[in-house]
Amino acid sequence: MIQIILLLFITQTHNPDFLRVPVFARPTALGSAYTSVSDDAAAIFYNPAGLNTPQIYVNLTEWLLDTRFAALASCCRIKNTISVGIGFYYFAYGAIDQYDEYENLNGNFSPYSYVAVIGIAKPLIKNLTLGIAGKLFTEKIFRTGYTNWASDIGMKFSHSFFNVGANFKNFSGTEKSFIKEIGISLQPIKNFLACLDLSYYKKLILRAGVEYKITSLSCRIGLNDSKPTFGIGYQHTFF
């Protein structure tokens, strides 16, 4: 029953709402206030204008009951002026029992959703970057499936101690509504970061986060629409 409720909640519209589940450790711990912070491969899901650092991100999460999701993101640079990113996100809702009209068990089915993303970021002028991403997503429930496309357009202004970002997410050929996000992040001292996002899709959502680095250890706390988040990260250099 809980799986069915979760399924209905995440697939309530043709907008890929399953992507509202936070992905990757650092953005999640910062309350998903990542519109202005993103400068890595995770930007493919948060703000394509933040695509910058060549790297690969992998996320595997066991969620409620048998639900689970996996995400992959990668970024590379072309001639030091253009960044290209790709991402893939898969959400599985687990096996759900199937009954006939006489309440006889007739096996089960496994709904799922996924999206494939490709994005590009390029500086327009000094400190200002434009990012564009295209998405193809599919949702499958029993014998019913749905496939659509969407796109993101983001911008990011970077300064020595603050960043400002904006992202218009999930433009679609069939959906008139899309997500509007704006964020600001401050780094007044080297090891401290504070970030704040405002997001609007059906309602206004406030997200905020703080990060403090102690040598190779990063401590993070955040707030995502009144829900607290936290995390600890460790960075080690092998070469």
Short mmCIF file of N, CA, C and O in Angstrom, two decimals, residues 3-120:
data_model
loop_
_atom_site.label_atom_id
_atom_site.label_comp_id
_atom_site.label_asym_id
_atom_site.label_seq_id
_atom_site.Cartn_x
_atom_site.Cartn_y
_atom_site.Cartn_z
N GLN A 3 3.84 1.59 -1.18
CA GLN A 3 4.45 1.72 -2.50
C GLN A 3 3.49 2.34 -3.49
O GLN A 3 3.88 3.17 -4.32
N ILE A 4 2.19 1.97 -3.42
CA ILE A 4 1.20 2.52 -4.33
C ILE A 4 1.01 4.01 -4.07
O ILE A 4 0.94 4.82 -5.00
N ILE A 5 0.94 4.40 -2.81
CA ILE A 5 0.81 5.81 -2.45
C ILE A 5 2.01 6.60 -2.96
O ILE A 5 1.88 7.69 -3.53
N LEU A 6 3.22 6.06 -2.76
CA LEU A 6 4.44 6.71 -3.24
C LEU A 6 4.42 6.84 -4.76
O LEU A 6 4.78 7.88 -5.31
N LEU A 7 3.97 5.79 -5.44
CA LEU A 7 3.89 5.80 -6.89
C LEU A 7 2.95 6.89 -7.39
O LEU A 7 3.28 7.65 -8.30
N LEU A 8 1.77 7.00 -6.77
CA LEU A 8 0.81 8.02 -7.16
C LEU A 8 1.32 9.42 -6.88
O LEU A 8 1.10 10.35 -7.65
N PHE A 9 2.06 9.58 -5.77
CA PHE A 9 2.61 10.89 -5.41
C PHE A 9 3.64 11.36 -6.42
O PHE A 9 3.63 12.50 -6.87
N ILE A 10 4.54 10.48 -6.82
CA ILE A 10 5.65 10.87 -7.68
C ILE A 10 5.22 10.99 -9.13
O ILE A 10 5.79 11.77 -9.89
N THR A 11 4.20 10.26 -9.56
CA THR A 11 3.79 10.28 -10.96
C THR A 11 2.46 10.99 -11.16
O THR A 11 1.72 10.67 -12.07
N GLN A 12 2.18 12.01 -10.32
CA GLN A 12 0.87 12.63 -10.37
C GLN A 12 0.67 13.51 -11.60
O GLN A 12 -0.45 13.83 -11.96
N THR A 13 1.74 13.93 -12.29
CA THR A 13 1.59 14.69 -13.52
C THR A 13 2.57 14.17 -14.54
O THR A 13 3.44 13.36 -14.24
N HIS A 14 2.46 14.68 -15.78
CA HIS A 14 3.38 14.26 -16.83
C HIS A 14 4.72 14.97 -16.73
O HIS A 14 5.64 14.66 -17.46
N ASN A 15 4.82 15.98 -15.85
CA ASN A 15 6.12 16.54 -15.53
C ASN A 15 6.91 15.48 -14.76
O ASN A 15 6.34 14.82 -13.91
N PRO A 16 8.20 15.29 -15.05
CA PRO A 16 8.96 14.20 -14.38
C PRO A 16 9.19 14.49 -12.91
O PRO A 16 10.29 14.79 -12.47
N ASP A 17 8.13 14.35 -12.11
CA ASP A 17 8.18 14.73 -10.71
C ASP A 17 9.07 13.82 -9.88
O ASP A 17 9.44 14.17 -8.76
N PHE A 18 9.39 12.62 -10.38
CA PHE A 18 10.29 11.75 -9.60
C PHE A 18 11.66 12.38 -9.46
O PHE A 18 12.43 12.01 -8.56
N LEU A 19 11.98 13.35 -10.30
CA LEU A 19 13.27 14.03 -10.18
C LEU A 19 13.31 14.99 -9.00
O LEU A 19 14.35 15.57 -8.70
N ARG A 20 12.18 15.16 -8.31
CA ARG A 20 12.18 15.99 -7.10
C ARG A 20 12.89 15.28 -5.95
O ARG A 20 13.24 15.91 -4.95
N VAL A 21 13.09 13.98 -6.06
CA VAL A 21 13.86 13.26 -5.05
C VAL A 21 15.32 13.69 -5.17
O VAL A 21 15.92 13.56 -6.23
N PRO A 22 15.94 14.24 -4.12
CA PRO A 22 17.32 14.74 -4.20
C PRO A 22 18.29 13.64 -4.60
O PRO A 22 18.14 12.48 -4.22
N VAL A 23 19.31 14.02 -5.36
CA VAL A 23 20.29 13.05 -5.83
C VAL A 23 21.70 13.61 -5.60
O VAL A 23 21.93 14.81 -5.68
N PHE A 24 22.62 12.72 -5.28
CA PHE A 24 24.02 12.98 -4.97
C PHE A 24 24.18 13.58 -3.57
O PHE A 24 23.33 14.35 -3.10
N ALA A 25 25.27 13.20 -2.93
CA ALA A 25 25.43 13.45 -1.49
C ALA A 25 25.54 14.94 -1.13
O ALA A 25 24.84 15.41 -0.22
N ARG A 26 26.38 15.68 -1.82
CA ARG A 26 26.59 17.07 -1.43
C ARG A 26 25.35 17.93 -1.63
O ARG A 26 24.93 18.64 -0.70
N PRO A 27 24.71 17.91 -2.82
CA PRO A 27 23.49 18.70 -2.97
C PRO A 27 22.39 18.32 -1.99
O PRO A 27 21.69 19.19 -1.47
N THR A 28 22.24 17.02 -1.73
CA THR A 28 21.19 16.57 -0.81
C THR A 28 21.42 17.11 0.59
O THR A 28 20.50 17.59 1.26
N ALA A 29 22.67 17.03 1.07
CA ALA A 29 23.00 17.51 2.42
C ALA A 29 22.82 19.01 2.54
O ALA A 29 22.52 19.52 3.62
N LEU A 30 22.96 19.74 1.43
CA LEU A 30 22.77 21.19 1.44
C LEU A 30 21.33 21.58 1.20
O LEU A 30 21.04 22.74 0.86
N GLY A 31 20.41 20.65 1.38
CA GLY A 31 19.00 20.95 1.22
C GLY A 31 18.57 21.15 -0.22
O GLY A 31 17.53 21.74 -0.48
N SER A 32 19.39 20.67 -1.16
CA SER A 32 19.15 20.84 -2.61
C SER A 32 19.20 22.31 -3.03
O SER A 32 18.71 22.66 -4.11
N ALA A 33 19.79 23.16 -2.21
CA ALA A 33 19.98 24.57 -2.56
C ALA A 33 21.25 24.68 -3.42
O ALA A 33 22.26 25.24 -2.99
N TYR A 34 21.16 24.15 -4.63
CA TYR A 34 22.36 23.94 -5.45
C TYR A 34 22.33 24.73 -6.76
O TYR A 34 23.20 24.57 -7.60
N THR A 35 21.36 25.60 -6.94
CA THR A 35 21.25 26.34 -8.20
C THR A 35 22.44 27.23 -8.46
O THR A 35 22.91 27.34 -9.60
N SER A 36 22.97 27.87 -7.44
CA SER A 36 24.13 28.75 -7.60
C SER A 36 25.44 28.07 -7.20
O SER A 36 26.51 28.52 -7.58
N VAL A 37 25.35 26.98 -6.44
CA VAL A 37 26.56 26.30 -5.95
C VAL A 37 27.17 25.40 -7.02
O VAL A 37 28.37 25.28 -7.14
N SER A 38 26.32 24.78 -7.83
CA SER A 38 26.76 23.72 -8.75
C SER A 38 27.92 24.17 -9.64
O SER A 38 27.86 25.18 -10.33
N ASP A 39 28.99 23.40 -9.59
CA ASP A 39 30.16 23.64 -10.43
C ASP A 39 30.79 22.30 -10.80
O ASP A 39 31.99 22.21 -11.01
N ASP A 40 29.99 21.26 -10.88
CA ASP A 40 30.48 19.90 -11.05
C ASP A 40 29.52 19.10 -11.92
O ASP A 40 28.59 19.65 -12.50
N ALA A 41 29.72 17.78 -11.98
CA ALA A 41 28.86 16.94 -12.82
C ALA A 41 27.43 16.90 -12.32
O ALA A 41 26.49 16.72 -13.11
N ALA A 42 27.20 17.09 -11.01
CA ALA A 42 25.85 17.08 -10.46
C ALA A 42 24.99 18.20 -11.03
O ALA A 42 23.76 18.14 -10.98
N ALA A 43 25.62 19.21 -11.62
CA ALA A 43 24.89 20.34 -12.18
C ALA A 43 23.94 19.92 -13.30
O ALA A 43 22.98 20.63 -13.59
N ILE A 44 24.16 18.78 -13.92
CA ILE A 44 23.29 18.32 -15.00
C ILE A 44 21.86 18.17 -14.51
O ILE A 44 20.91 18.29 -15.29
N PHE A 45 21.66 17.93 -13.19
CA PHE A 45 20.33 17.79 -12.62
C PHE A 45 19.86 19.03 -11.87
O PHE A 45 18.68 19.13 -11.52
N TYR A 46 20.77 19.98 -11.58
CA TYR A 46 20.42 21.14 -10.76
C TYR A 46 20.48 22.47 -11.51
O TYR A 46 19.66 23.34 -11.28
N ASN A 47 21.47 22.65 -12.35
CA ASN A 47 21.61 23.86 -13.15
C ASN A 47 22.70 23.62 -14.19
O ASN A 47 23.88 23.60 -13.85
N PRO A 48 22.33 23.43 -15.46
CA PRO A 48 23.35 23.09 -16.47
C PRO A 48 24.43 24.15 -16.64
O PRO A 48 25.51 23.85 -17.14
N ALA A 49 24.16 25.38 -16.22
CA ALA A 49 25.19 26.42 -16.30
C ALA A 49 26.35 26.15 -15.36
O ALA A 49 27.41 26.74 -15.49
N GLY A 50 26.15 25.26 -14.38
CA GLY A 50 27.21 24.93 -13.43
C GLY A 50 28.14 23.82 -13.89
O GLY A 50 29.08 23.48 -13.18
N LEU A 51 27.89 23.24 -15.06
CA LEU A 51 28.79 22.21 -15.58
C LEU A 51 30.18 22.82 -15.76
O LEU A 51 30.37 23.77 -16.51
N ASN A 52 31.16 22.24 -15.07
CA ASN A 52 32.48 22.86 -15.09
C ASN A 52 33.61 21.85 -14.87
O ASN A 52 34.47 21.68 -15.72
N THR A 53 33.59 21.16 -13.74
CA THR A 53 34.71 20.30 -13.35
C THR A 53 34.60 18.91 -13.98
O THR A 53 33.58 18.24 -13.80
N PRO A 54 35.62 18.46 -14.72
CA PRO A 54 35.60 17.11 -15.29
C PRO A 54 35.60 16.05 -14.18
O PRO A 54 36.52 15.99 -13.37
N GLN A 55 34.54 15.23 -14.13
CA GLN A 55 34.43 14.21 -13.10
C GLN A 55 33.25 13.29 -13.40
O GLN A 55 32.50 13.52 -14.35
N ILE A 56 33.11 12.26 -12.58
CA ILE A 56 32.00 11.32 -12.68
C ILE A 56 31.36 11.16 -11.31
O ILE A 56 32.07 10.98 -10.31
N TYR A 57 30.04 11.27 -11.24
CA TYR A 57 29.28 11.05 -10.01
C TYR A 57 28.43 9.79 -10.16
O TYR A 57 27.82 9.56 -11.20
N VAL A 58 28.37 9.00 -9.10
CA VAL A 58 27.52 7.81 -9.08
C VAL A 58 26.71 7.82 -7.78
O VAL A 58 27.26 8.09 -6.71
N ASN A 59 25.41 7.55 -7.87
CA ASN A 59 24.53 7.54 -6.71
C ASN A 59 23.67 6.27 -6.75
O ASN A 59 22.95 6.02 -7.71
N LEU A 60 23.74 5.46 -5.70
CA LEU A 60 22.89 4.27 -5.55
C LEU A 60 22.22 4.36 -4.19
O LEU A 60 22.90 4.41 -3.17
N THR A 61 20.90 4.36 -4.16
CA THR A 61 20.17 4.56 -2.91
C THR A 61 19.03 3.56 -2.78
O THR A 61 18.21 3.42 -3.69
N GLU A 62 19.00 2.87 -1.65
CA GLU A 62 17.86 2.04 -1.27
C GLU A 62 16.91 2.93 -0.47
O GLU A 62 17.29 3.45 0.58
N TRP A 63 15.69 3.09 -0.97
CA TRP A 63 14.78 4.04 -0.35
C TRP A 63 13.69 3.31 0.41
O TRP A 63 13.93 2.25 0.97
N LEU A 64 12.48 3.83 0.45
CA LEU A 64 11.40 3.24 1.22
C LEU A 64 11.02 1.87 0.69
O LEU A 64 10.86 1.68 -0.52
N LEU A 65 10.87 0.88 1.62
CA LEU A 65 10.50 -0.48 1.25
C LEU A 65 11.42 -0.98 0.13
O LEU A 65 12.62 -0.98 0.27
N ASP A 66 10.86 -1.41 -1.00
CA ASP A 66 11.68 -1.94 -2.09
C ASP A 66 12.02 -0.89 -3.13
O ASP A 66 12.59 -1.21 -4.18
N THR A 67 11.65 0.37 -2.90
CA THR A 67 11.96 1.41 -3.87
C THR A 67 13.43 1.76 -3.81
O THR A 67 14.06 1.72 -2.76
N ARG A 68 13.98 2.08 -4.96
CA ARG A 68 15.40 2.42 -5.04
C ARG A 68 15.62 3.32 -6.25
O ARG A 68 14.83 3.32 -7.20
N PHE A 69 16.69 4.11 -6.20
CA PHE A 69 17.03 4.88 -7.38
C PHE A 69 18.53 4.93 -7.56
O PHE A 69 19.31 4.77 -6.61
N ALA A 70 18.92 5.13 -8.81
CA ALA A 70 20.33 5.19 -9.18
C ALA A 70 20.53 6.37 -10.13
O ALA A 70 19.65 6.68 -10.94
N ALA A 71 21.65 7.03 -10.01
CA ALA A 71 21.94 8.17 -10.87
C ALA A 71 23.42 8.16 -11.26
O ALA A 71 24.28 7.75 -10.48
N LEU A 72 23.67 8.62 -12.46
CA LEU A 72 25.03 8.73 -12.98
C LEU A 72 25.15 10.08 -13.68
O LEU A 72 24.26 10.49 -14.42
N ALA A 73 26.24 10.78 -13.41
CA ALA A 73 26.48 12.07 -14.07
C ALA A 73 27.96 12.19 -14.39
O ALA A 73 28.81 11.75 -13.62
N SER A 74 28.25 12.78 -15.53
CA SER A 74 29.64 12.97 -15.94
C SER A 74 29.77 14.29 -16.67
O SER A 74 28.82 14.77 -17.31
N CYS A 75 30.94 14.89 -16.55
CA CYS A 75 31.19 16.19 -17.17
C CYS A 75 32.59 16.21 -17.76
O CYS A 75 33.53 15.63 -17.19
N CYS A 76 32.76 16.84 -18.92
CA CYS A 76 34.09 17.01 -19.52
C CYS A 76 34.14 18.39 -20.17
O CYS A 76 33.12 19.02 -20.42
N ARG A 77 35.35 18.85 -20.43
CA ARG A 77 35.54 20.17 -21.02
C ARG A 77 36.11 20.03 -22.42
O ARG A 77 36.91 19.13 -22.70
N ILE A 78 35.69 20.95 -23.31
CA ILE A 78 36.15 20.96 -24.68
C ILE A 78 36.88 22.28 -24.93
O ILE A 78 36.28 23.36 -24.87
N LYS A 79 38.17 22.20 -25.16
CA LYS A 79 39.00 23.38 -25.45
C LYS A 79 38.93 24.44 -24.36
O LYS A 79 39.11 25.64 -24.62
N ASN A 80 38.65 24.03 -23.13
CA ASN A 80 38.63 24.91 -21.96
C ASN A 80 37.60 26.02 -22.04
O ASN A 80 37.61 26.95 -21.23
N THR A 81 36.69 25.97 -23.00
CA THR A 81 35.67 27.01 -23.12
C THR A 81 34.26 26.46 -23.01
O THR A 81 33.35 27.18 -22.61
N ILE A 82 34.05 25.21 -23.37
CA ILE A 82 32.73 24.60 -23.36
C ILE A 82 32.76 23.35 -22.49
O ILE A 82 33.68 22.54 -22.58
N SER A 83 31.76 23.21 -21.65
CA SER A 83 31.62 22.01 -20.82
C SER A 83 30.40 21.22 -21.29
O SER A 83 29.35 21.80 -21.58
N VAL A 84 30.57 19.91 -21.36
CA VAL A 84 29.48 19.02 -21.78
C VAL A 84 29.22 18.02 -20.67
O VAL A 84 30.16 17.45 -20.09
N GLY A 85 27.96 17.82 -20.34
CA GLY A 85 27.60 16.88 -19.29
C GLY A 85 26.53 15.91 -19.74
O GLY A 85 25.71 16.24 -20.60
N ILE A 86 26.54 14.72 -19.17
CA ILE A 86 25.49 13.74 -19.41
C ILE A 86 25.01 13.20 -18.07
O ILE A 86 25.76 13.21 -17.08
N GLY A 87 23.78 12.76 -18.02
CA GLY A 87 23.24 12.21 -16.79
C GLY A 87 22.19 11.16 -17.07
O GLY A 87 21.52 11.19 -18.12
N PHE A 88 22.05 10.23 -16.15
CA PHE A 88 21.01 9.20 -16.25
C PHE A 88 20.47 8.95 -14.85
O PHE A 88 21.24 8.82 -13.90
N TYR A 89 19.14 8.89 -14.74
CA TYR A 89 18.48 8.76 -13.44
C TYR A 89 17.39 7.71 -13.58
O TYR A 89 16.52 7.81 -14.45
N TYR A 90 17.44 6.69 -12.72
CA TYR A 90 16.48 5.58 -12.78
C TYR A 90 15.83 5.39 -11.42
O TYR A 90 16.53 5.29 -10.40
N PHE A 91 14.51 5.37 -11.39
CA PHE A 91 13.76 5.19 -10.14
C PHE A 91 12.88 3.96 -10.29
O PHE A 91 12.02 3.89 -11.15
N ALA A 92 13.08 2.96 -9.42
CA ALA A 92 12.28 1.73 -9.42
C ALA A 92 11.41 1.69 -8.18
O ALA A 92 11.89 1.95 -7.07
N TYR A 93 10.12 1.39 -8.36
CA TYR A 93 9.16 1.44 -7.26
C TYR A 93 8.97 0.09 -6.56
O TYR A 93 8.15 -0.03 -5.66
N GLY A 94 9.72 -0.92 -6.98
CA GLY A 94 9.60 -2.23 -6.36
C GLY A 94 8.42 -3.01 -6.92
O GLY A 94 7.60 -2.50 -7.67
N ALA A 95 8.32 -4.27 -6.53
CA ALA A 95 7.26 -5.14 -7.02
C ALA A 95 5.95 -4.85 -6.28
O ALA A 95 5.93 -4.75 -5.05
N ILE A 96 4.87 -4.72 -7.03
CA ILE A 96 3.54 -4.47 -6.47
C ILE A 96 2.64 -5.64 -6.86
O ILE A 96 2.56 -6.01 -8.05
N ASP A 97 1.97 -6.24 -5.90
CA ASP A 97 1.11 -7.39 -6.16
C ASP A 97 -0.07 -7.01 -7.05
O ASP A 97 -0.65 -5.93 -6.92
N GLN A 98 -0.42 -7.93 -7.93
CA GLN A 98 -1.53 -7.72 -8.85
C GLN A 98 -2.65 -8.72 -8.53
O GLN A 98 -2.42 -9.93 -8.47
N TYR A 99 -3.88 -8.22 -8.33
CA TYR A 99 -5.03 -9.06 -7.99
C TYR A 99 -6.12 -8.91 -9.05
O TYR A 99 -6.26 -7.83 -9.67
N ASP A 100 -6.92 -9.97 -9.24
CA ASP A 100 -8.06 -9.87 -10.14
C ASP A 100 -9.29 -9.41 -9.35
O ASP A 100 -9.20 -9.09 -8.15
N GLU A 101 -10.46 -9.38 -10.01
CA GLU A 101 -11.67 -8.89 -9.36
C GLU A 101 -12.16 -9.78 -8.23
O GLU A 101 -13.00 -9.39 -7.42
N TYR A 102 -11.61 -11.02 -8.17
CA TYR A 102 -11.99 -11.95 -7.10
C TYR A 102 -10.93 -11.99 -5.98
O TYR A 102 -10.95 -12.88 -5.15
N GLU A 103 -10.02 -11.03 -6.02
CA GLU A 103 -8.96 -10.89 -5.03
C GLU A 103 -7.99 -12.07 -5.06
O GLU A 103 -7.37 -12.42 -4.04
N ASN A 104 -7.85 -12.68 -6.23
CA ASN A 104 -6.85 -13.73 -6.41
C ASN A 104 -5.54 -13.10 -6.87
O ASN A 104 -5.54 -12.23 -7.76
N LEU A 105 -4.44 -13.53 -6.29
CA LEU A 105 -3.14 -12.99 -6.64
C LEU A 105 -2.72 -13.49 -8.02
O LEU A 105 -2.67 -14.69 -8.26
N ASN A 106 -2.43 -12.56 -8.92
CA ASN A 106 -2.00 -12.90 -10.28
C ASN A 106 -0.60 -12.36 -10.56
O ASN A 106 -0.36 -11.69 -11.56
N GLY A 107 0.31 -12.61 -9.66
CA GLY A 107 1.68 -12.16 -9.86
C GLY A 107 1.88 -10.72 -9.40
O GLY A 107 1.16 -10.22 -8.54
N ASN A 108 2.84 -10.02 -10.01
CA ASN A 108 3.12 -8.64 -9.64
C ASN A 108 3.67 -7.89 -10.84
O ASN A 108 3.95 -8.47 -11.89
N PHE A 109 3.78 -6.60 -10.68
CA PHE A 109 4.38 -5.76 -11.72
C PHE A 109 5.31 -4.76 -11.05
O PHE A 109 5.18 -4.48 -9.86
N SER A 110 6.24 -4.22 -11.80
CA SER A 110 7.29 -3.34 -11.25
C SER A 110 7.34 -2.03 -12.02
O SER A 110 7.98 -1.96 -13.07
N PRO A 111 6.67 -0.98 -11.55
CA PRO A 111 6.72 0.32 -12.22
C PRO A 111 8.12 0.94 -12.12
O PRO A 111 8.87 0.65 -11.18
N TYR A 112 8.43 1.80 -13.07
CA TYR A 112 9.73 2.47 -13.04
C TYR A 112 9.65 3.79 -13.81
O TYR A 112 8.73 4.01 -14.61
N SER A 113 10.61 4.65 -13.54
CA SER A 113 10.77 5.91 -14.27
C SER A 113 12.25 6.14 -14.52
O SER A 113 13.09 5.75 -13.71
N TYR A 114 12.57 6.76 -15.64
CA TYR A 114 13.97 7.10 -15.87
C TYR A 114 14.06 8.32 -16.78
O TYR A 114 13.11 8.66 -17.51
N VAL A 115 15.19 8.99 -16.73
CA VAL A 115 15.44 10.14 -17.58
C VAL A 115 16.90 10.12 -18.02
O VAL A 115 17.79 9.75 -17.25
N ALA A 116 17.13 10.46 -19.27
CA ALA A 116 18.48 10.62 -19.82
C ALA A 116 18.66 12.10 -20.18
O ALA A 116 17.77 12.70 -20.80
N VAL A 117 19.78 12.67 -19.79
CA VAL A 117 20.01 14.12 -19.95
C VAL A 117 21.35 14.37 -20.62
O VAL A 117 22.34 13.68 -20.34
N ILE A 118 21.39 15.35 -21.50
CA ILE A 118 22.65 15.84 -22.05
C ILE A 118 22.61 17.36 -22.00
O ILE A 118 21.57 17.97 -22.30
N GLY A 119 23.72 17.98 -21.55
CA GLY A 119 23.73 19.43 -21.39
C GLY A 119 25.05 20.04 -21.82
O GLY A 119 26.08 19.34 -21.96
N ILE A 120 25.02 21.33 -22.03
CA ILE A 120 26.21 22.06 -22.45
C ILE A 120 26.23 23.41 -21.74
O ILE A 120 25.18 24.02 -21.51
#
